[in-house]
Amino acid sequence: MLAESRHVLLSGKKSQFADIKIIPTGMIEVDIPDEAKHYQADFDQLCFYTHNKNTELVCRSGQKDDTVHWALDLANDDARELLSMIERAEDEFEMLMRSL
């Protein structure tokens, strides 16, 4: 069970990148080195909203107030790859739990 990482260009911000790590235990970690920001969330806090050529990845509180903790603008291809990575991580974790 290994974490997967991707280095993606953030949409709308010239040459600003994010390093995204998908951890199979159900966590995502995001580092934006240019801004010295670090975010993390559980998979169930994430929502993807597609707008034309971009997709917004939003981390919500998941509670009744549904507060947005952070958001990233990604290219649609990067968002699809990220969603695929999350799905693989969930499948991998589920298989591991079944084998225990």
Short mmCIF file of C-alpha atoms in Angstrom, two decimals:
data_model
loop_
_atom_site.label_atom_id
_atom_site.label_comp_id
_atom_site.label_asym_id
_atom_site.label_seq_id
_atom_site.Cartn_x
_atom_site.Cartn_y
_atom_site.Cartn_z
CA MET A 1 0.00 0.00 0.00
CA LEU A 2 1.89 3.00 -1.32
CA ALA A 3 0.99 6.67 -1.58
CA GLU A 4 0.78 8.13 -5.09
CA SER A 5 1.97 11.65 -5.87
CA ARG A 6 1.41 14.11 -8.69
CA HIS A 7 2.88 17.51 -9.50
CA VAL A 8 0.14 19.62 -11.16
CA LEU A 9 -0.15 23.12 -12.56
CA LEU A 10 -2.89 25.13 -10.89
CA SER A 11 -5.30 26.71 -13.36
CA GLY A 12 -5.65 30.46 -13.41
CA LYS A 13 -2.33 31.03 -11.67
CA LYS A 14 0.69 31.39 -13.91
CA SER A 15 3.34 28.79 -13.19
CA GLN A 16 2.05 27.93 -9.73
CA PHE A 17 2.25 24.24 -8.96
CA ALA A 18 0.84 21.92 -6.31
CA ASP A 19 2.28 18.63 -5.11
CA ILE A 20 -0.59 16.28 -4.35
CA LYS A 21 -0.22 13.02 -2.46
CA ILE A 22 -2.96 10.38 -2.28
CA ILE A 23 -2.60 8.17 0.79
CA PRO A 24 -4.51 4.86 0.57
CA THR A 25 -5.80 5.15 4.13
CA GLY A 26 -8.21 7.83 2.84
CA MET A 27 -6.19 11.03 3.02
CA ILE A 28 -5.04 13.64 0.54
CA GLU A 29 -2.16 16.03 1.18
CA VAL A 30 -1.55 19.14 -0.92
CA ASP A 31 1.58 21.29 -0.83
CA ILE A 32 1.82 24.59 -2.68
CA PRO A 33 5.52 25.47 -2.33
CA ASP A 34 5.26 29.01 -3.79
CA GLU A 35 2.80 29.98 -1.07
CA ALA A 36 4.25 27.74 1.66
CA LYS A 37 0.79 26.19 2.13
CA HIS A 38 -0.05 22.66 3.19
CA TYR A 39 -3.55 21.19 3.15
CA GLN A 40 -4.91 17.79 4.02
CA ALA A 41 -8.32 16.18 4.06
CA ASP A 42 -10.19 12.90 4.15
CA PHE A 43 -11.46 11.65 0.82
CA ASP A 44 -15.07 12.05 1.99
CA GLN A 45 -14.52 15.81 2.42
CA LEU A 46 -13.66 16.29 -1.28
CA CYS A 47 -15.93 17.50 -4.08
CA PHE A 48 -15.10 18.04 -7.75
CA TYR A 49 -16.92 20.79 -9.69
CA THR A 50 -16.28 21.02 -13.44
CA HIS A 51 -16.52 24.40 -15.20
CA ASN A 52 -15.64 24.31 -18.93
CA LYS A 53 -11.89 23.48 -19.14
CA ASN A 54 -11.22 23.56 -15.39
CA THR A 55 -12.29 21.56 -12.39
CA GLU A 56 -12.39 22.94 -8.87
CA LEU A 57 -11.34 20.53 -6.11
CA VAL A 58 -13.05 21.65 -2.91
CA CYS A 59 -12.51 20.44 0.65
CA ARG A 60 -15.64 20.89 2.75
CA SER A 61 -16.16 20.36 6.44
CA GLY A 62 -18.76 17.67 5.80
CA GLN A 63 -20.90 18.99 8.61
CA LYS A 64 -24.23 20.80 8.41
CA ASP A 65 -22.65 24.21 7.78
CA ASP A 66 -20.63 22.72 4.88
CA THR A 67 -17.78 25.21 5.29
CA VAL A 68 -15.16 25.28 2.53
CA HIS A 69 -11.71 24.72 4.06
CA TRP A 70 -9.72 25.03 0.83
CA ALA A 71 -10.10 24.81 -2.95
CA LEU A 72 -7.83 24.26 -5.94
CA ASP A 73 -8.45 25.02 -9.63
CA LEU A 74 -7.15 22.18 -11.79
CA ALA A 75 -7.15 21.34 -15.47
CA ASN A 76 -9.84 18.75 -16.26
CA ASP A 77 -7.21 16.13 -17.19
CA ASP A 78 -5.39 16.60 -13.86
CA ALA A 79 -8.67 16.39 -11.96
CA ARG A 80 -9.64 13.17 -13.74
CA GLU A 81 -6.24 11.65 -12.96
CA LEU A 82 -6.57 12.72 -9.33
CA LEU A 83 -10.04 11.17 -9.09
CA SER A 84 -8.68 7.97 -10.62
CA MET A 85 -5.86 7.92 -8.05
CA ILE A 86 -8.38 8.34 -5.23
CA GLU A 87 -10.52 5.49 -6.56
CA ARG A 88 -7.47 3.19 -6.85
CA ALA A 89 -6.43 4.07 -3.30
CA GLU A 90 -9.92 3.29 -1.97
CA ASP A 91 -9.99 -0.03 -3.83
CA GLU A 92 -6.52 -0.93 -2.58
CA PHE A 93 -7.42 -0.10 1.01
CA GLU A 94 -10.67 -2.07 0.78
CA MET A 95 -8.81 -5.13 -0.56
CA LEU A 96 -6.27 -4.87 2.25
CA MET A 97 -9.00 -4.66 4.91
CA ARG A 98 -10.79 -7.70 3.47
CA SER A 99 -7.60 -9.74 3.60
CA LEU A 100 -7.05 -9.06 7.30
#
